[in-house]
């Protein structure tokens, strides 16, 4: 509730999540396997069986008159991974990984009522489906100098039923009065397809007895696929990285770094 400290008047405000008894379970059973074909070639693979359950109940609908008062979902999914690591020689290693994944809608996805910015309100979508991914990664690790190793990884993820937030409607209206303001209605929905790809690099090692270096950099791009022009996927960061030079002399450790 909200209280006007000048008049003492009380008024109701909406909770961010479903305010009735709400519960979510996540259960999994998995097996992982490793096999060495030789001293240079190693196989890693695994399977995982996932079961998620969600029961969100909307007890107080005085402020938001939803056409439902409960959302119940249960999802069973199998995912897996397989990877090969090959040591070309004592200084170079190549790895190749493929995997699948899934994400079931959670309490935040399914029951959130949230004013993300003034004039825009997110409302629940009880018809959300599971998001699935197929992932691939290629990595190369090389000792470029004695004690100094560089790593480069390229990766790609394909999403199906990607969970994204976009303009929507509530009971046939694209805007509603929320907290005394006319607000654009938004909901989390399943986009058809999306993709993420990127490259990351790392440099780490001991240059001499006292000096070591550590550096990382990451570039990521994500897009939602449409019939016309793909548009950016949520939560994709700009290029970021860090480079450090570390000095350790007796009990004194000094680090210079750039982010």
PDB file of C-alpha atoms in Angstrom:
ATOM      1  CA  UNK A   1       0.000   0.000   0.000  1.00  0.00           C
ATOM      2  CA  UNK A   2       0.941   3.639  -0.377  1.00  0.00           C
ATOM      3  CA  UNK A   3       0.537   6.247   2.358  1.00  0.00           C
ATOM      4  CA  UNK A   4       0.269   9.984   1.789  1.00  0.00           C
ATOM      5  CA  UNK A   5       2.343  11.368   4.670  1.00  0.00           C
ATOM      6  CA  UNK A   6       0.612  14.754   4.417  1.00  0.00           C
ATOM      7  CA  UNK A   7      -2.977  13.482   4.716  1.00  0.00           C
ATOM      8  CA  UNK A   8      -2.504   9.969   6.105  1.00  0.00           C
ATOM      9  CA  UNK A   9      -4.619   8.551   3.265  1.00  0.00           C
ATOM     10  CA  UNK A  10      -3.871   4.962   2.236  1.00  0.00           C
ATOM     11  CA  UNK A  11      -4.191   3.550  -1.283  1.00  0.00           C
ATOM     12  CA  UNK A  12      -3.419   0.164  -2.848  1.00  0.00           C
ATOM     13  CA  UNK A  13      -0.468  -0.458  -5.151  1.00  0.00           C
ATOM     14  CA  UNK A  14       0.220  -3.547  -7.219  1.00  0.00           C
ATOM     15  CA  UNK A  15       2.795  -6.150  -6.227  1.00  0.00           C
ATOM     16  CA  UNK A  16       5.507  -6.844  -8.778  1.00  0.00           C
ATOM     17  CA  UNK A  17       4.815 -10.590  -8.844  1.00  0.00           C
ATOM     18  CA  UNK A  18       1.814 -12.859  -8.378  1.00  0.00           C
ATOM     19  CA  UNK A  19       0.682 -12.225  -4.797  1.00  0.00           C
ATOM     20  CA  UNK A  20      -1.092 -15.516  -4.128  1.00  0.00           C
ATOM     21  CA  UNK A  21       0.793 -18.652  -3.052  1.00  0.00           C
ATOM     22  CA  UNK A  22       3.373 -19.023  -5.850  1.00  0.00           C
ATOM     23  CA  UNK A  23       5.906 -21.810  -6.236  1.00  0.00           C
ATOM     24  CA  UNK A  24       8.451 -23.009  -8.774  1.00  0.00           C
ATOM     25  CA  UNK A  25      10.416 -26.266  -8.887  1.00  0.00           C
ATOM     26  CA  UNK A  26      13.430 -27.207 -10.960  1.00  0.00           C
ATOM     27  CA  UNK A  27      14.596 -30.830 -11.002  1.00  0.00           C
ATOM     28  CA  UNK A  28      17.243 -32.558 -13.089  1.00  0.00           C
ATOM     29  CA  UNK A  29      18.955 -35.877 -13.593  1.00  0.00           C
ATOM     30  CA  UNK A  30      22.202 -35.920 -15.558  1.00  0.00           C
ATOM     31  CA  UNK A  31      25.088 -38.117 -16.592  1.00  0.00           C
ATOM     32  CA  UNK A  32      28.509 -37.024 -17.864  1.00  0.00           C
ATOM     33  CA  UNK A  33      31.035 -39.201 -19.674  1.00  0.00           C
ATOM     34  CA  UNK A  34      34.689 -38.759 -20.632  1.00  0.00           C
ATOM     35  CA  UNK A  35      36.721 -41.002 -22.927  1.00  0.00           C
ATOM     36  CA  UNK A  36      40.366 -40.645 -23.916  1.00  0.00           C
ATOM     37  CA  UNK A  37      41.017 -42.007 -27.388  1.00  0.00           C
ATOM     38  CA  UNK A  38      44.716 -41.200 -26.930  1.00  0.00           C
ATOM     39  CA  UNK A  39      46.977 -38.825 -25.060  1.00  0.00           C
ATOM     40  CA  UNK A  40      46.017 -36.152 -27.594  1.00  0.00           C
ATOM     41  CA  UNK A  41      42.283 -36.708 -28.216  1.00  0.00           C
ATOM     42  CA  UNK A  42      39.581 -36.635 -25.509  1.00  0.00           C
ATOM     43  CA  UNK A  43      35.802 -36.914 -25.807  1.00  0.00           C
ATOM     44  CA  UNK A  44      33.364 -35.356 -23.315  1.00  0.00           C
ATOM     45  CA  UNK A  45      29.621 -35.929 -23.600  1.00  0.00           C
ATOM     46  CA  UNK A  46      26.563 -35.842 -21.412  1.00  0.00           C
ATOM     47  CA  UNK A  47      22.780 -35.956 -21.147  1.00  0.00           C
ATOM     48  CA  UNK A  48      20.451 -34.086 -18.811  1.00  0.00           C
ATOM     49  CA  UNK A  49      16.733 -34.601 -18.142  1.00  0.00           C
ATOM     50  CA  UNK A  50      15.008 -31.477 -16.812  1.00  0.00           C
ATOM     51  CA  UNK A  51      11.608 -31.093 -15.147  1.00  0.00           C
ATOM     52  CA  UNK A  52      10.261 -27.678 -14.148  1.00  0.00           C
ATOM     53  CA  UNK A  53       6.954 -26.778 -12.535  1.00  0.00           C
ATOM     54  CA  UNK A  54       5.410 -23.360 -11.920  1.00  0.00           C
ATOM     55  CA  UNK A  55       2.202 -22.432 -10.102  1.00  0.00           C
ATOM     56  CA  UNK A  56       1.544 -18.676  -9.939  1.00  0.00           C
ATOM     57  CA  UNK A  57      -1.684 -17.425  -8.357  1.00  0.00           C
ATOM     58  CA  UNK A  58      -3.079 -13.912  -8.574  1.00  0.00           C
ATOM     59  CA  UNK A  59      -5.086 -13.420  -5.392  1.00  0.00           C
ATOM     60  CA  UNK A  60      -5.656  -9.665  -5.448  1.00  0.00           C
ATOM     61  CA  UNK A  61      -6.834  -8.385  -8.826  1.00  0.00           C
ATOM     62  CA  UNK A  62      -8.277  -5.078  -7.582  1.00  0.00           C
ATOM     63  CA  UNK A  63      -5.757  -2.989  -9.534  1.00  0.00           C
ATOM     64  CA  UNK A  64      -5.131  -5.279 -12.515  1.00  0.00           C
ATOM     65  CA  UNK A  65      -8.253  -7.151 -13.604  1.00  0.00           C
ATOM     66  CA  UNK A  66      -6.614 -10.158 -15.268  1.00  0.00           C
ATOM     67  CA  UNK A  67      -8.861 -12.569 -17.180  1.00  0.00           C
ATOM     68  CA  UNK A  68      -7.133 -15.354 -15.190  1.00  0.00           C
ATOM     69  CA  UNK A  69      -6.238 -15.872 -11.536  1.00  0.00           C
ATOM     70  CA  UNK A  70      -3.749 -18.740 -11.872  1.00  0.00           C
ATOM     71  CA  UNK A  71      -1.009 -19.863 -14.260  1.00  0.00           C
ATOM     72  CA  UNK A  72       0.196 -23.477 -14.042  1.00  0.00           C
ATOM     73  CA  UNK A  73       2.941 -24.886 -16.256  1.00  0.00           C
ATOM     74  CA  UNK A  74       5.005 -28.087 -16.290  1.00  0.00           C
ATOM     75  CA  UNK A  75       7.811 -28.781 -18.747  1.00  0.00           C
ATOM     76  CA  UNK A  76       9.955 -31.859 -19.370  1.00  0.00           C
ATOM     77  CA  UNK A  77      13.000 -31.481 -21.632  1.00  0.00           C
ATOM     78  CA  UNK A  78      16.133 -33.431 -22.488  1.00  0.00           C
ATOM     79  CA  UNK A  79      19.375 -31.611 -23.278  1.00  0.00           C
ATOM     80  CA  UNK A  80      22.864 -32.784 -24.114  1.00  0.00           C
ATOM     81  CA  UNK A  81      26.420 -31.842 -24.945  1.00  0.00           C
ATOM     82  CA  UNK A  82      29.348 -33.336 -26.814  1.00  0.00           C
ATOM     83  CA  UNK A  83      32.884 -32.021 -27.052  1.00  0.00           C
ATOM     84  CA  UNK A  84      36.238 -32.997 -28.491  1.00  0.00           C
ATOM     85  CA  UNK A  85      39.599 -31.712 -27.263  1.00  0.00           C
ATOM     86  CA  UNK A  86      42.660 -32.316 -29.418  1.00  0.00           C
ATOM     87  CA  UNK A  87      46.236 -31.518 -28.440  1.00  0.00           C
ATOM     88  CA  UNK A  88      48.044 -30.728 -31.683  1.00  0.00           C
ATOM     89  CA  UNK A  89      51.367 -30.641 -29.826  1.00  0.00           C
ATOM     90  CA  UNK A  90      52.636 -29.651 -26.395  1.00  0.00           C
ATOM     91  CA  UNK A  91      51.783 -25.982 -26.997  1.00  0.00           C
ATOM     92  CA  UNK A  92      48.533 -26.041 -29.006  1.00  0.00           C
ATOM     93  CA  UNK A  93      45.082 -27.366 -28.131  1.00  0.00           C
ATOM     94  CA  UNK A  94      41.838 -27.258 -30.145  1.00  0.00           C
ATOM     95  CA  UNK A  95      38.369 -27.873 -28.711  1.00  0.00           C
ATOM     96  CA  UNK A  96      35.014 -28.254 -30.444  1.00  0.00           C
ATOM     97  CA  UNK A  97      31.751 -28.259 -28.466  1.00  0.00           C
ATOM     98  CA  UNK A  98      28.085 -28.676 -29.404  1.00  0.00           C
ATOM     99  CA  UNK A  99      25.206 -28.563 -26.939  1.00  0.00           C
ATOM    100  CA  UNK A 100      21.497 -27.976 -26.538  1.00  0.00           C
ATOM    101  CA  UNK A 101      19.647 -26.109 -23.822  1.00  0.00           C
ATOM    102  CA  UNK A 102      16.264 -24.894 -22.701  1.00  0.00           C
ATOM    103  CA  UNK A 103      14.760 -22.293 -20.392  1.00  0.00           C
ATOM    104  CA  UNK A 104      11.277 -22.635 -18.993  1.00  0.00           C
ATOM    105  CA  UNK A 105       9.360 -19.432 -18.182  1.00  0.00           C
ATOM    106  CA  UNK A 106       9.965 -18.516 -14.545  1.00  0.00           C
ATOM    107  CA  UNK A 107       8.112 -16.393 -11.969  1.00  0.00           C
ATOM    108  CA  UNK A 108       9.576 -13.212 -13.453  1.00  0.00           C
ATOM    109  CA  UNK A 109       8.618 -14.146 -17.024  1.00  0.00           C
ATOM    110  CA  UNK A 110       5.097 -15.318 -16.262  1.00  0.00           C
ATOM    111  CA  UNK A 111       3.750 -13.201 -13.412  1.00  0.00           C
ATOM    112  CA  UNK A 112       5.517  -9.841 -13.491  1.00  0.00           C
ATOM    113  CA  UNK A 113       3.569  -6.576 -13.379  1.00  0.00           C
ATOM    114  CA  UNK A 114       6.271  -3.955 -13.662  1.00  0.00           C
ATOM    115  CA  UNK A 115       6.601  -0.359 -14.737  1.00  0.00           C
ATOM    116  CA  UNK A 116       9.999  -0.623 -16.458  1.00  0.00           C
ATOM    117  CA  UNK A 117       9.988   3.084 -17.328  1.00  0.00           C
ATOM    118  CA  UNK A 118       7.283   5.715 -16.711  1.00  0.00           C
ATOM    119  CA  UNK A 119       4.593   5.257 -19.342  1.00  0.00           C
ATOM    120  CA  UNK A 120       5.375   1.589 -19.994  1.00  0.00           C
ATOM    121  CA  UNK A 121       4.029  -1.365 -17.982  1.00  0.00           C
ATOM    122  CA  UNK A 122       4.810  -5.089 -18.358  1.00  0.00           C
ATOM    123  CA  UNK A 123       1.858  -7.453 -17.780  1.00  0.00           C
ATOM    124  CA  UNK A 124       1.800 -11.282 -17.507  1.00  0.00           C
ATOM    125  CA  UNK A 125       1.431 -13.560 -20.507  1.00  0.00           C
ATOM    126  CA  UNK A 126       0.105 -16.974 -19.371  1.00  0.00           C
ATOM    127  CA  UNK A 127       0.653 -18.571 -22.812  1.00  0.00           C
ATOM    128  CA  UNK A 128       4.470 -18.460 -22.744  1.00  0.00           C
ATOM    129  CA  UNK A 129       6.322 -21.492 -24.097  1.00  0.00           C
ATOM    130  CA  UNK A 130       9.767 -22.940 -23.412  1.00  0.00           C
ATOM    131  CA  UNK A 131      12.811 -21.350 -25.050  1.00  0.00           C
ATOM    132  CA  UNK A 132      15.254 -23.803 -26.693  1.00  0.00           C
ATOM    133  CA  UNK A 133      18.855 -23.302 -27.815  1.00  0.00           C
ATOM    134  CA  UNK A 134      21.401 -25.056 -30.010  1.00  0.00           C
ATOM    135  CA  UNK A 135      24.986 -24.014 -29.296  1.00  0.00           C
ATOM    136  CA  UNK A 136      28.365 -24.469 -30.943  1.00  0.00           C
ATOM    137  CA  UNK A 137      31.834 -23.346 -29.904  1.00  0.00           C
ATOM    138  CA  UNK A 138      35.336 -23.636 -31.349  1.00  0.00           C
ATOM    139  CA  UNK A 139      38.338 -22.858 -29.189  1.00  0.00           C
ATOM    140  CA  UNK A 140      42.073 -22.658 -29.794  1.00  0.00           C
ATOM    141  CA  UNK A 141      44.672 -22.419 -27.032  1.00  0.00           C
ATOM    142  CA  UNK A 142      48.318 -21.701 -27.843  1.00  0.00           C
ATOM    143  CA  UNK A 143      51.427 -21.183 -25.735  1.00  0.00           C
ATOM    144  CA  UNK A 144      52.970 -18.310 -27.699  1.00  0.00           C
ATOM    145  CA  UNK A 145      55.933 -17.893 -25.328  1.00  0.00           C
ATOM    146  CA  UNK A 146      57.184 -20.068 -22.477  1.00  0.00           C
ATOM    147  CA  UNK A 147      54.642 -19.514 -19.696  1.00  0.00           C
ATOM    148  CA  UNK A 148      52.423 -17.216 -21.814  1.00  0.00           C
ATOM    149  CA  UNK A 149      49.232 -18.702 -23.249  1.00  0.00           C
ATOM    150  CA  UNK A 150      46.619 -17.202 -25.577  1.00  0.00           C
ATOM    151  CA  UNK A 151      43.059 -18.497 -26.025  1.00  0.00           C
ATOM    152  CA  UNK A 152      40.480 -17.659 -28.682  1.00  0.00           C
ATOM    153  CA  UNK A 153      36.897 -18.957 -28.719  1.00  0.00           C
ATOM    154  CA  UNK A 154      34.154 -18.333 -31.284  1.00  0.00           C
ATOM    155  CA  UNK A 155      30.600 -19.273 -30.397  1.00  0.00           C
ATOM    156  CA  UNK A 156      27.123 -19.342 -31.905  1.00  0.00           C
ATOM    157  CA  UNK A 157      23.707 -19.916 -30.319  1.00  0.00           C
ATOM    158  CA  UNK A 158      20.421 -20.407 -32.163  1.00  0.00           C
ATOM    159  CA  UNK A 159      17.291 -19.739 -30.108  1.00  0.00           C
ATOM    160  CA  UNK A 160      13.803 -21.054 -30.845  1.00  0.00           C
ATOM    161  CA  UNK A 161      10.792 -19.504 -29.078  1.00  0.00           C
ATOM    162  CA  UNK A 162      13.157 -16.859 -27.725  1.00  0.00           C
ATOM    163  CA  UNK A 163      11.715 -15.042 -24.695  1.00  0.00           C
ATOM    164  CA  UNK A 164      11.670 -11.304 -25.408  1.00  0.00           C
ATOM    165  CA  UNK A 165       9.680  -8.285 -24.207  1.00  0.00           C
ATOM    166  CA  UNK A 166       7.695  -6.312 -26.761  1.00  0.00           C
ATOM    167  CA  UNK A 167       4.601  -4.132 -27.172  1.00  0.00           C
ATOM    168  CA  UNK A 168       1.406  -6.035 -26.439  1.00  0.00           C
ATOM    169  CA  UNK A 169      -2.235  -5.617 -25.448  1.00  0.00           C
ATOM    170  CA  UNK A 170      -4.254  -6.026 -22.269  1.00  0.00           C
ATOM    171  CA  UNK A 171      -7.905  -6.976 -22.792  1.00  0.00           C
ATOM    172  CA  UNK A 172      -7.759  -5.555 -26.332  1.00  0.00           C
ATOM    173  CA  UNK A 173      -6.085  -2.240 -25.419  1.00  0.00           C
ATOM    174  CA  UNK A 174      -2.468  -1.323 -26.198  1.00  0.00           C
ATOM    175  CA  UNK A 175      -2.423   1.281 -23.389  1.00  0.00           C
ATOM    176  CA  UNK A 176      -3.925   1.249 -19.884  1.00  0.00           C
ATOM    177  CA  UNK A 177      -4.057   3.540 -16.863  1.00  0.00           C
ATOM    178  CA  UNK A 178      -1.429   2.274 -14.424  1.00  0.00           C
ATOM    179  CA  UNK A 179      -0.520   4.081 -11.219  1.00  0.00           C
ATOM    180  CA  UNK A 180      -2.342   7.176 -12.451  1.00  0.00           C
ATOM    181  CA  UNK A 181      -0.574   7.314 -15.816  1.00  0.00           C
ATOM    182  CA  UNK A 182      -1.531   6.143 -19.295  1.00  0.00           C
ATOM    183  CA  UNK A 183       1.054   3.414 -20.042  1.00  0.00           C
ATOM    184  CA  UNK A 184       2.013   1.357 -23.078  1.00  0.00           C
ATOM    185  CA  UNK A 185       1.283  -2.334 -22.467  1.00  0.00           C
ATOM    186  CA  UNK A 186       4.222  -4.731 -22.873  1.00  0.00           C
ATOM    187  CA  UNK A 187       4.556  -8.489 -22.330  1.00  0.00           C
ATOM    188  CA  UNK A 188       7.168 -11.205 -22.492  1.00  0.00           C
ATOM    189  CA  UNK A 189       6.436 -13.237 -25.632  1.00  0.00           C
ATOM    190  CA  UNK A 190       7.978 -16.052 -27.658  1.00  0.00           C
ATOM    191  CA  UNK A 191       9.735 -14.669 -30.724  1.00  0.00           C
ATOM    192  CA  UNK A 192      10.069 -17.125 -33.581  1.00  0.00           C
ATOM    193  CA  UNK A 193      13.859 -17.351 -33.710  1.00  0.00           C
ATOM    194  CA  UNK A 194      16.924 -15.442 -32.570  1.00  0.00           C
ATOM    195  CA  UNK A 195      20.683 -15.891 -32.654  1.00  0.00           C
ATOM    196  CA  UNK A 196      23.745 -14.889 -30.669  1.00  0.00           C
ATOM    197  CA  UNK A 197      27.335 -15.112 -31.836  1.00  0.00           C
ATOM    198  CA  UNK A 198      30.634 -13.741 -30.693  1.00  0.00           C
ATOM    199  CA  UNK A 199      34.311 -14.148 -30.078  1.00  0.00           C
ATOM    200  CA  UNK A 200      36.347 -13.996 -26.909  1.00  0.00           C
ATOM    201  CA  UNK A 201      40.077 -13.888 -26.386  1.00  0.00           C
ATOM    202  CA  UNK A 202      42.361 -14.265 -23.400  1.00  0.00           C
ATOM    203  CA  UNK A 203      46.046 -13.840 -22.715  1.00  0.00           C
ATOM    204  CA  UNK A 204      47.599 -15.040 -19.478  1.00  0.00           C
ATOM    205  CA  UNK A 205      51.003 -15.983 -18.225  1.00  0.00           C
ATOM    206  CA  UNK A 206      54.139 -15.299 -16.265  1.00  0.00           C
ATOM    207  CA  UNK A 207      56.646 -13.147 -18.158  1.00  0.00           C
ATOM    208  CA  UNK A 208      59.387 -13.575 -15.564  1.00  0.00           C
ATOM    209  CA  UNK A 209      59.841 -14.183 -11.870  1.00  0.00           C
ATOM    210  CA  UNK A 210      58.098 -10.948 -10.904  1.00  0.00           C
ATOM    211  CA  UNK A 211      55.797  -9.901 -13.766  1.00  0.00           C
ATOM    212  CA  UNK A 212      52.633 -11.592 -15.057  1.00  0.00           C
ATOM    213  CA  UNK A 213      49.911 -10.455 -17.452  1.00  0.00           C
ATOM    214  CA  UNK A 214      46.215 -11.216 -17.781  1.00  0.00           C
ATOM    215  CA  UNK A 215      43.950  -9.949 -20.548  1.00  0.00           C
ATOM    216  CA  UNK A 216      40.437 -10.715 -21.802  1.00  0.00           C
ATOM    217  CA  UNK A 217      38.187  -9.269 -24.495  1.00  0.00           C
ATOM    218  CA  UNK A 218      34.675 -10.249 -25.608  1.00  0.00           C
ATOM    219  CA  UNK A 219      32.483  -9.241 -28.547  1.00  0.00           C
ATOM    220  CA  UNK A 220      28.855 -10.426 -28.731  1.00  0.00           C
ATOM    221  CA  UNK A 221      26.045  -9.794 -31.206  1.00  0.00           C
ATOM    222  CA  UNK A 222      22.435 -10.917 -30.850  1.00  0.00           C
ATOM    223  CA  UNK A 223      19.468 -10.474 -33.170  1.00  0.00           C
ATOM    224  CA  UNK A 224      15.806 -11.483 -33.286  1.00  0.00           C
ATOM    225  CA  UNK A 225      14.986 -12.934 -36.716  1.00  0.00           C
ATOM    226  CA  UNK A 226      12.034 -11.350 -38.550  1.00  0.00           C
ATOM    227  CA  UNK A 227      10.594 -11.479 -42.054  1.00  0.00           C
ATOM    228  CA  UNK A 228      12.136  -8.062 -42.763  1.00  0.00           C
ATOM    229  CA  UNK A 229      15.131  -6.684 -40.862  1.00  0.00           C
ATOM    230  CA  UNK A 230      16.446  -8.482 -37.723  1.00  0.00           C
ATOM    231  CA  UNK A 231      16.444  -6.292 -34.622  1.00  0.00           C
ATOM    232  CA  UNK A 232      18.679  -6.377 -31.525  1.00  0.00           C
ATOM    233  CA  UNK A 233      18.157  -9.049 -28.879  1.00  0.00           C
ATOM    234  CA  UNK A 234      17.833  -7.897 -25.256  1.00  0.00           C
ATOM    235  CA  UNK A 235      20.752  -7.848 -22.808  1.00  0.00           C
ATOM    236  CA  UNK A 236      23.594  -8.046 -25.328  1.00  0.00           C
ATOM    237  CA  UNK A 237      26.586  -6.125 -23.899  1.00  0.00           C
ATOM    238  CA  UNK A 238      28.935  -3.927 -25.901  1.00  0.00           C
ATOM    239  CA  UNK A 239      32.540  -4.985 -26.432  1.00  0.00           C
ATOM    240  CA  UNK A 240      34.218  -5.331 -23.040  1.00  0.00           C
ATOM    241  CA  UNK A 241      37.557  -6.478 -21.728  1.00  0.00           C
ATOM    242  CA  UNK A 242      40.358  -6.049 -19.230  1.00  0.00           C
ATOM    243  CA  UNK A 243      44.136  -6.046 -19.422  1.00  0.00           C
ATOM    244  CA  UNK A 244      46.332  -6.332 -16.320  1.00  0.00           C
ATOM    245  CA  UNK A 245      50.047  -6.246 -15.583  1.00  0.00           C
ATOM    246  CA  UNK A 246      50.792  -7.710 -12.165  1.00  0.00           C
ATOM    247  CA  UNK A 247      54.005  -7.395 -10.195  1.00  0.00           C
ATOM    248  CA  UNK A 248      54.765  -9.608  -7.219  1.00  0.00           C
ATOM    249  CA  UNK A 249      57.924  -8.822  -5.252  1.00  0.00           C
ATOM    250  CA  UNK A 250      58.312 -10.470  -1.862  1.00  0.00           C
ATOM    251  CA  UNK A 251      55.106  -9.554   0.038  1.00  0.00           C
ATOM    252  CA  UNK A 252      54.135  -6.648  -2.221  1.00  0.00           C
ATOM    253  CA  UNK A 253      51.668  -7.236  -5.037  1.00  0.00           C
ATOM    254  CA  UNK A 254      50.955  -4.410  -7.502  1.00  0.00           C
ATOM    255  CA  UNK A 255      48.489  -4.444 -10.359  1.00  0.00           C
ATOM    256  CA  UNK A 256      47.960  -1.986 -13.203  1.00  0.00           C
ATOM    257  CA  UNK A 257      44.820  -2.662 -15.217  1.00  0.00           C
ATOM    258  CA  UNK A 258      42.621  -1.136 -17.883  1.00  0.00           C
ATOM    259  CA  UNK A 259      38.899  -2.006 -18.244  1.00  0.00           C
TER     260      UNK A 259
END
